[in-house]
Amino acid sequence: MAGAGTLGLALGFYAQPVHLVQLSPVNGLMEFLVALAAAGAIGLAAWRRARWRWPLLGVAALVGVSLFVWLDSSAGHTYLPNSAGYYKLLRPTAPGADKALVEAYNAGLEARNAIAKENGLPLAQPITALTDLKGGIPAEAAAQGYRILFPAQLQYGAFAVFVLGGLVLGAGLLQLRNPSLQEAGDLRAGVVLAVVFSLLLPAFDATEFNLAKLVKGWPFLVQFGEKSWPPLLADPSTNRFPLQEVLSFMAITVEIALVGTFLAAIFALPTSFLAARNLTGGSPLMRGIFYFMRAFYNVDRGIDTLILALVLVAAVGLGPFAGVLAMAIHSIADLGKLYSEAIENVDKGPIEALESTGTAGVNVLRWAILPQVLPLLVSYTIYRFEINFRVSIILGFVGAGGIGFFIQGAMAAGQYNQMIIGVIAIVIVVNLIDFASSWLRSRLV
């Protein structure tokens, strides 16, 4: 029924003629949804903690109400002006509104044509209906919320609506014919899927997903391929040796990843012991250090390597040094988190055996913990190097050295037959590193 209803409503909507509508803002809805999401997140986290459930639910309600009041206030709209009336409803226009807009457009036509004539632009003609504008509604009318709908052009998510409606209808018919396909959790799964798709549809619209643009730009891709092949490996007559440059830049890229990973591992190893829950529960001081280290990891992981590289390039200048620093700083948190989780999962038997003999502190780490986690730590470090190599390619595009810097320069100069050498080199080296990394990690773990 849901599928048939969706298809029926869609067919009714898309069969309508071109008509004028007006957007009516729904004040407070965006603010309410944001506050509800914040309160819901805290509430879900609180529900799993039986001891603190009701106090935390009270905090969630307080946070939600406070956030809504602030967002819906003049202060909230000052900092977040787009949130006011973000969601809008389509409603029919008053009788005669389209006629009034046509008259207003024609009345200002002389002034607009005078400006167009001065700039050598084609002159606009009087209109008899807003549909003569092909959707280009006057700015004055658009500011008042007026829009022209063209349902017959199958815009406004028509493809997604018909596909989803057809899938729901087909699934329902299959279950009617074969009741054994029905399960107890079908309704719950359907609600979850409906929520997911309700989030995906506006996301596709916001990202301007349009395959027609790809089809339109296909000739450029063909032209790009023609200009890229065959690669120009060397041209002694103009003293250009792209292959040699690519090899040099590729070596720098590998070295950036190598040094950045090494520095990160050096700092991540000692801090990971302080971020391991099973090693920091002895006193309030150690528990405080644990929370501090976890907070540091979370903040550090939240700052992307590319952002760090942009800041460090401005601080230390162009070159691989900025890339190494950015990569090391960001990788400390990633490696530290992996290291600490490995330490938390060690077997307690060797630790208890050593502690029963009076051994404590560094000796327990050296003889009971490190032997268990060392293969994992090395494996994580190798895997991080594999990731950092790919990241170091992108860092070159912001001036942090490496093969990305060469590719950016070649593309900016239109030297596609040289740029393609860098792309081929990346593909080869990435596969070699992946193979070597997988082999080494399989031997260690």
Coordinates of C-alpha atoms in Angstrom, one line a residue:
M1 CA 0.0 0.0 0.0
A2 CA 2.8 2.4 0.8
G3 CA 4.4 1.7 -2.6
A4 CA 1.2 2.1 -4.5
G5 CA 0.4 5.3 -2.5
T6 CA 3.8 6.8 -3.2
L7 CA 3.5 6.1 -6.9
G8 CA 0.0 7.4 -7.1
L9 CA 0.9 10.6 -5.3
A10 CA 4.0 11.0 -7.5
L11 CA 2.0 10.5 -10.7
G12 CA -0.5 13.0 -9.5
F13 CA 2.2 15.6 -8.8
Y14 CA 4.2 15.2 -12.0
A15 CA 1.0 15.3 -14.1
Q16 CA 0.2 18.9 -12.9
P17 CA 0.6 21.8 -15.3
V18 CA 3.2 24.6 -14.8
H19 CA 2.1 26.8 -12.0
L20 CA 3.2 29.4 -9.5
V21 CA 3.8 28.6 -5.9
Q22 CA 5.1 30.4 -2.8
L23 CA 7.6 29.2 -0.2
S24 CA 6.4 29.7 3.3
P25 CA 9.2 29.4 6.0
V26 CA 8.5 27.1 8.9
N27 CA 10.1 29.0 11.8
G28 CA 11.7 27.0 14.6
L29 CA 11.7 23.6 12.8
M30 CA 15.4 23.5 12.1
E31 CA 16.2 24.7 15.6
F32 CA 13.9 22.0 17.1
L33 CA 15.5 19.2 15.1
V34 CA 19.1 20.2 16.0
A35 CA 18.1 20.4 19.7
L36 CA 16.3 17.1 19.5
A37 CA 19.4 15.5 17.8
A38 CA 21.7 16.8 20.6
A39 CA 19.3 15.6 23.3
G40 CA 18.8 12.3 21.6
A41 CA 22.5 11.6 21.4
I42 CA 23.0 12.3 25.1
G43 CA 19.9 10.3 25.9
L44 CA 21.0 7.2 23.9
A45 CA 24.4 7.3 25.7
A46 CA 22.7 7.7 29.1
W47 CA 20.3 4.8 28.5
R48 CA 23.2 2.3 28.5
R49 CA 24.4 3.4 31.9
A50 CA 21.8 2.1 34.4
R51 CA 23.5 3.9 37.4
W52 CA 23.5 7.4 35.8
R53 CA 20.5 6.9 33.5
W54 CA 17.9 9.3 35.0
P55 CA 20.4 12.1 35.9
L56 CA 21.8 12.0 32.4
L57 CA 18.4 11.9 30.8
G58 CA 17.6 15.1 32.8
V59 CA 20.8 16.6 31.4
A60 CA 19.8 15.6 27.9
A61 CA 16.4 17.3 28.3
L62 CA 18.1 20.4 29.8
V63 CA 20.6 20.6 26.9
G64 CA 17.9 20.1 24.3
V65 CA 15.6 22.8 25.7
S66 CA 18.5 25.3 26.3
L67 CA 19.9 24.7 22.8
F68 CA 16.5 25.2 21.2
V69 CA 15.9 28.4 23.2
W70 CA 19.3 29.8 22.1
L71 CA 19.0 28.7 18.5
D72 CA 15.6 30.3 18.2
S73 CA 16.7 33.5 19.8
S74 CA 18.0 36.7 18.2
A75 CA 21.5 35.7 19.3
G76 CA 21.3 32.3 17.7
H77 CA 20.0 33.8 14.4
T78 CA 22.9 36.3 14.5
Y79 CA 25.5 33.6 14.5
L80 CA 23.4 31.1 12.4
P81 CA 21.3 33.3 10.2
N82 CA 20.4 30.5 7.7
S83 CA 18.8 28.4 10.4
A84 CA 15.8 30.9 10.7
G85 CA 13.1 29.5 8.4
Y86 CA 15.5 27.0 6.9
Y87 CA 12.7 24.5 6.1
K88 CA 9.9 25.8 3.9
L89 CA 6.5 24.7 2.7
L90 CA 5.1 25.1 -0.8
R91 CA 1.7 26.6 -0.8
P92 CA -0.6 27.9 -3.5
T93 CA -0.4 31.6 -4.3
A94 CA -3.2 34.1 -3.9
P95 CA -5.5 34.6 -7.0
G96 CA -4.0 37.1 -9.4
A97 CA -0.5 36.8 -8.0
D98 CA 1.0 35.6 -11.3
K99 CA -0.7 38.4 -13.2
A100 CA 0.7 41.0 -10.7
L101 CA 4.2 39.5 -11.1
V102 CA 4.0 39.7 -14.9
E103 CA 2.9 43.3 -14.8
A104 CA 5.7 44.2 -12.4
Y105 CA 8.3 42.4 -14.7
N106 CA 7.1 44.3 -17.8
A107 CA 7.0 47.6 -15.9
G108 CA 10.7 47.3 -15.1
L109 CA 11.7 46.0 -18.5
E110 CA 12.7 49.4 -19.9
A111 CA 15.3 50.0 -17.1
R112 CA 16.7 46.5 -17.4
N113 CA 17.0 46.8 -21.2
A114 CA 18.8 50.1 -20.9
I115 CA 21.5 48.4 -18.7
A116 CA 21.7 45.4 -21.0
K117 CA 22.1 47.7 -24.0
E118 CA 25.1 49.5 -22.4
N119 CA 26.8 46.2 -21.7
G120 CA 26.1 44.8 -25.2
L121 CA 23.7 42.1 -23.9
P122 CA 20.6 40.9 -25.8
L123 CA 17.4 42.8 -24.9
A124 CA 14.6 41.1 -23.0
Q125 CA 11.1 41.0 -24.5
P126 CA 7.8 41.6 -22.7
I127 CA 6.1 38.5 -21.3
T128 CA 2.4 37.4 -21.1
A129 CA 3.0 34.7 -18.5
L130 CA 5.7 33.7 -16.0
T131 CA 6.3 30.5 -17.9
D132 CA 7.8 32.6 -20.7
L133 CA 10.8 33.1 -18.4
K134 CA 11.7 29.4 -18.6
G135 CA 12.0 29.2 -14.8
G136 CA 14.1 32.4 -14.5
I137 CA 11.7 34.2 -12.2
P138 CA 12.5 37.8 -11.4
A139 CA 14.7 38.4 -8.5
E140 CA 12.2 40.6 -6.7
A141 CA 9.6 37.8 -6.9
A142 CA 12.1 35.2 -5.9
A143 CA 13.0 37.3 -2.8
Q144 CA 9.3 37.1 -1.8
G145 CA 9.4 33.3 -2.0
Y146 CA 7.7 32.8 -5.4
R147 CA 8.8 29.9 -7.5
I148 CA 7.6 28.3 -10.8
L149 CA 7.1 24.5 -10.7
F150 CA 7.5 22.5 -13.9
P151 CA 6.3 19.0 -12.8
A152 CA 6.1 17.6 -16.3
Q153 CA 9.9 18.0 -16.6
L154 CA 10.3 15.2 -14.0
Q155 CA 12.6 17.2 -11.8
Y156 CA 12.5 17.4 -8.0
G157 CA 13.8 13.8 -7.4
A158 CA 11.4 12.1 -9.8
F159 CA 13.8 9.3 -10.5
A160 CA 14.4 8.5 -6.8
V161 CA 10.7 8.7 -6.0
F162 CA 9.6 6.3 -8.7
V163 CA 12.4 3.8 -8.1
L164 CA 11.8 3.7 -4.3
G165 CA 8.0 3.5 -4.8
G166 CA 8.5 0.7 -7.3
L167 CA 10.8 -1.2 -5.0
V168 CA 8.4 -0.9 -2.0
L169 CA 5.4 -1.9 -4.2
G170 CA 7.4 -4.9 -5.6
A171 CA 8.5 -6.0 -2.2
G172 CA 4.9 -5.8 -0.9
L173 CA 3.6 -7.9 -3.8
L174 CA 6.3 -10.5 -3.3
Q175 CA 5.3 -10.9 0.4
L176 CA 1.6 -11.1 -0.5
R177 CA 2.3 -14.0 -2.9
N178 CA 4.7 -15.7 -0.5
P179 CA 3.8 -15.0 3.2
S180 CA 6.8 -17.0 4.3
L181 CA 9.0 -14.2 3.3
Q182 CA 7.6 -12.0 6.0
E183 CA 9.6 -11.7 9.2
A184 CA 9.0 -10.2 12.6
G185 CA 11.5 -7.4 12.1
D186 CA 10.2 -6.3 8.6
L187 CA 8.4 -3.2 10.0
R188 CA 11.4 -2.1 12.0
A189 CA 13.8 -2.6 9.0
G190 CA 11.4 -0.7 6.8
V191 CA 11.3 2.3 9.1
V192 CA 15.2 2.3 9.3
L193 CA 15.4 2.2 5.5
A194 CA 12.9 5.0 5.2
V195 CA 14.9 7.2 7.6
V196 CA 18.1 6.4 5.7
F197 CA 16.6 7.3 2.4
S198 CA 15.0 10.4 3.8
L199 CA 18.5 11.5 4.7
L200 CA 20.1 10.4 1.4
L201 CA 17.6 12.2 -0.9
P202 CA 18.4 15.8 0.4
A203 CA 22.1 14.9 0.5
F204 CA 22.1 14.0 -3.2
D205 CA 20.3 17.3 -3.9
A206 CA 22.8 19.3 -1.7
T207 CA 25.8 17.8 -3.5
E208 CA 24.3 18.6 -6.9
F209 CA 24.6 15.0 -8.0
N210 CA 23.8 15.1 -11.7
L211 CA 25.1 12.5 -14.1
A212 CA 24.1 14.8 -17.0
K213 CA 27.0 17.0 -16.1
L214 CA 29.3 14.0 -16.4
V215 CA 27.9 13.2 -19.9
K216 CA 28.3 16.9 -20.9
G217 CA 31.9 16.9 -19.7
W218 CA 32.8 13.6 -21.4
P219 CA 34.5 15.4 -24.4
F220 CA 37.0 17.0 -22.0
L221 CA 37.9 13.5 -20.5
V222 CA 38.4 12.2 -24.1
Q223 CA 40.6 15.3 -24.9
F224 CA 42.5 14.8 -21.6
G225 CA 43.2 11.1 -22.6
E226 CA 44.4 12.1 -26.0
K227 CA 46.7 14.8 -24.6
S228 CA 48.1 12.4 -21.9
W229 CA 49.1 9.6 -24.2
P230 CA 51.8 8.7 -25.1
P231 CA 53.7 9.9 -22.0
L232 CA 56.7 12.2 -22.6
L233 CA 59.5 10.5 -20.8
A234 CA 62.2 12.8 -21.9
D235 CA 62.9 15.7 -24.4
P236 CA 66.6 16.5 -24.5
S237 CA 66.0 19.2 -27.1
T238 CA 64.1 21.3 -24.6
N239 CA 66.1 20.0 -21.6
R240 CA 63.0 18.3 -20.1
F241 CA 63.3 15.0 -18.3
P242 CA 59.9 14.2 -16.8
L243 CA 60.7 10.6 -15.9
Q244 CA 63.7 11.6 -13.9
E245 CA 61.6 14.3 -12.1
V246 CA 58.9 11.7 -11.3
L247 CA 61.4 9.3 -9.8
S248 CA 62.9 12.1 -7.6
F249 CA 59.6 13.3 -6.4
M250 CA 58.4 9.8 -5.8
A251 CA 61.4 9.1 -3.6
I252 CA 60.6 12.2 -1.6
T253 CA 57.0 11.1 -1.2
V254 CA 58.1 7.7 0.2
E255 CA 60.6 9.4 2.5
I256 CA 57.9 11.9 3.8
A257 CA 55.7 8.9 4.7
L258 CA 58.6 7.0 6.2
V259 CA 59.9 9.8 8.4
G260 CA 56.4 11.0 9.4
T261 CA 55.4 7.5 10.4
F262 CA 58.7 6.9 12.4
L263 CA 58.3 10.2 14.3
A264 CA 54.7 9.4 15.1
A265 CA 55.6 5.9 16.4
I266 CA 58.3 7.3 18.6
F267 CA 55.8 9.6 20.4
A268 CA 52.8 7.3 20.2
L269 CA 54.5 4.3 21.9
P270 CA 55.1 5.9 25.4
T271 CA 51.8 7.9 25.3
S272 CA 49.8 4.8 24.5
F273 CA 50.7 3.2 27.8
L274 CA 49.2 6.3 29.5
A275 CA 46.1 5.9 27.4
A276 CA 45.5 2.3 28.2
R277 CA 42.6 1.7 30.6
N278 CA 44.1 -1.4 32.2
L279 CA 47.3 0.4 33.2
T280 CA 45.9 3.7 34.5
G281 CA 43.3 2.6 37.1
G282 CA 45.4 2.7 40.2
S283 CA 44.9 6.2 41.4
P284 CA 42.9 9.4 40.5
L285 CA 46.0 10.9 39.1
M286 CA 46.6 8.1 36.6
R287 CA 42.9 8.1 35.7
G288 CA 43.1 11.8 35.0
I289 CA 46.2 11.2 32.8
F290 CA 44.2 8.5 31.0
Y291 CA 41.3 10.9 30.2
F292 CA 43.8 13.6 29.2
M293 CA 45.6 11.4 26.7
R294 CA 42.3 10.1 25.2
A295 CA 41.1 13.7 24.8
F296 CA 44.4 14.6 23.1
Y297 CA 44.1 11.7 20.7
N298 CA 40.5 12.7 19.9
V299 CA 41.4 16.3 19.2
D300 CA 44.5 15.4 17.2
R301 CA 42.6 12.9 15.1
G302 CA 39.9 15.5 14.4
I303 CA 42.5 17.8 12.7
D304 CA 43.1 16.4 9.2
T305 CA 46.7 16.1 7.9
L306 CA 45.8 18.4 5.0
I307 CA 44.8 21.2 7.4
L308 CA 47.9 20.8 9.4
A309 CA 50.0 20.9 6.2
L310 CA 48.3 24.1 5.1
V311 CA 49.2 25.7 8.4
L312 CA 52.7 24.4 8.5
V313 CA 53.5 25.4 4.9
A314 CA 52.7 28.9 6.0
A315 CA 54.9 28.5 9.0
V316 CA 58.0 26.7 7.7
G317 CA 57.6 27.3 3.9
L318 CA 57.1 25.1 0.9
G319 CA 58.7 21.7 0.9
P320 CA 58.7 18.2 2.4
F321 CA 59.5 19.4 5.9
A322 CA 56.0 20.7 6.3
G323 CA 54.5 17.5 5.1
V324 CA 56.6 15.4 7.5
L325 CA 55.5 17.5 10.5
A326 CA 51.8 17.4 9.5
M327 CA 51.9 13.7 9.0
A328 CA 53.7 13.0 12.2
I329 CA 51.4 15.2 14.3
H330 CA 48.3 13.6 13.0
S331 CA 49.6 10.0 13.0
I332 CA 50.6 10.2 16.7
A333 CA 46.9 10.0 17.6
D334 CA 46.0 7.3 15.1
L335 CA 48.9 5.1 16.2
G336 CA 48.5 5.9 19.9
K337 CA 44.8 4.9 19.8
L338 CA 45.6 1.6 18.1
Y339 CA 48.6 0.9 20.4
S340 CA 46.6 1.6 23.6
E341 CA 43.7 -0.7 22.4
A342 CA 46.3 -3.5 21.8
I343 CA 47.7 -2.9 25.3
E344 CA 44.2 -3.1 26.8
N345 CA 43.6 -6.5 25.3
V346 CA 46.7 -8.2 26.5
D347 CA 46.5 -11.5 28.5
K348 CA 46.5 -10.7 32.2
G349 CA 48.2 -14.0 33.1
P350 CA 51.8 -13.0 32.6
I351 CA 51.2 -9.7 34.3
E352 CA 49.8 -11.3 37.4
A353 CA 52.6 -13.9 37.4
L354 CA 55.2 -11.2 37.5
E355 CA 53.4 -9.1 40.1
S356 CA 53.1 -12.1 42.4
T357 CA 56.9 -12.3 42.5
G358 CA 57.1 -8.6 43.5
T359 CA 57.9 -7.3 40.1
A360 CA 56.3 -4.0 39.2
G361 CA 56.5 -0.9 37.0
V362 CA 58.8 -0.9 34.0
N363 CA 59.8 -4.6 34.4
V364 CA 56.1 -5.6 34.0
L365 CA 55.9 -3.5 30.8
R366 CA 59.1 -5.0 29.5
W367 CA 58.6 -8.7 30.3
A368 CA 54.8 -9.1 30.4
I369 CA 53.2 -6.6 28.1
L370 CA 55.7 -5.7 25.3
P371 CA 56.3 -9.3 24.2
Q372 CA 52.5 -9.7 23.7
V373 CA 51.8 -6.5 21.8
L374 CA 55.0 -5.9 19.9
P375 CA 54.0 -7.8 16.8
L376 CA 50.7 -5.9 16.7
L377 CA 52.4 -2.6 17.2
V378 CA 54.8 -3.2 14.3
S379 CA 51.9 -4.4 12.2
Y380 CA 49.9 -1.2 13.0
T381 CA 52.9 0.9 12.2
I382 CA 53.5 -0.7 8.8
Y383 CA 49.8 -0.3 8.0
R384 CA 50.0 3.4 9.0
F385 CA 53.0 3.8 6.7
E386 CA 50.9 2.4 3.9
I387 CA 48.1 5.0 4.7
N388 CA 50.6 7.8 5.1
F389 CA 52.1 7.2 1.7
R390 CA 48.7 7.8 0.1
V391 CA 48.3 10.9 2.2
S392 CA 51.7 12.2 1.3
I393 CA 50.6 12.2 -2.4
I394 CA 47.8 14.7 -1.5
L395 CA 50.1 16.8 0.6
G396 CA 52.0 17.8 -2.5
F397 CA 49.0 19.6 -3.8
V398 CA 49.3 22.2 -1.0
G399 CA 53.0 22.7 -1.4
A400 CA 54.3 20.1 1.1
G401 CA 56.5 18.4 -1.5
G402 CA 56.4 15.0 -3.2
I403 CA 54.8 13.6 -6.3
G404 CA 51.6 15.6 -5.7
F405 CA 53.6 18.8 -6.2
F406 CA 54.8 17.6 -9.6
I407 CA 51.4 16.5 -10.7
Q408 CA 49.8 19.8 -9.7
G409 CA 52.5 21.8 -11.6
A410 CA 52.2 19.7 -14.7
M411 CA 48.4 20.0 -14.7
A412 CA 48.5 23.8 -14.2
A413 CA 50.9 24.0 -17.2
G414 CA 48.7 21.8 -19.3
Q415 CA 51.5 19.2 -19.6
Y416 CA 49.2 16.2 -19.4
N417 CA 51.7 13.9 -21.1
Q418 CA 54.1 14.5 -18.3
M419 CA 51.5 14.4 -15.5
I420 CA 50.4 11.0 -16.6
I421 CA 53.9 9.6 -15.8
G422 CA 53.3 10.7 -12.1
V423 CA 49.9 9.0 -12.1
I424 CA 51.4 5.7 -13.5
A425 CA 54.2 5.9 -10.9
I426 CA 51.7 6.3 -8.1
V427 CA 49.7 3.2 -9.2
I428 CA 52.8 1.1 -9.4
V429 CA 54.3 2.2 -6.1
V430 CA 51.0 2.0 -4.2
N431 CA 50.6 -1.6 -5.4
L432 CA 54.2 -2.5 -4.4
I433 CA 53.7 -1.0 -1.0
D434 CA 50.4 -2.7 -0.5
F435 CA 51.9 -6.1 -1.4
A436 CA 55.0 -5.6 0.8
S437 CA 52.9 -4.3 3.7
S438 CA 50.4 -7.2 3.5
W439 CA 53.3 -9.7 3.4
L440 CA 55.1 -8.2 6.3
R441 CA 52.0 -8.0 8.5
S442 CA 51.0 -11.6 7.7
R443 CA 54.4 -12.7 8.9
L444 CA 54.2 -10.7 12.1
V445 CA 50.6 -11.5 13.3

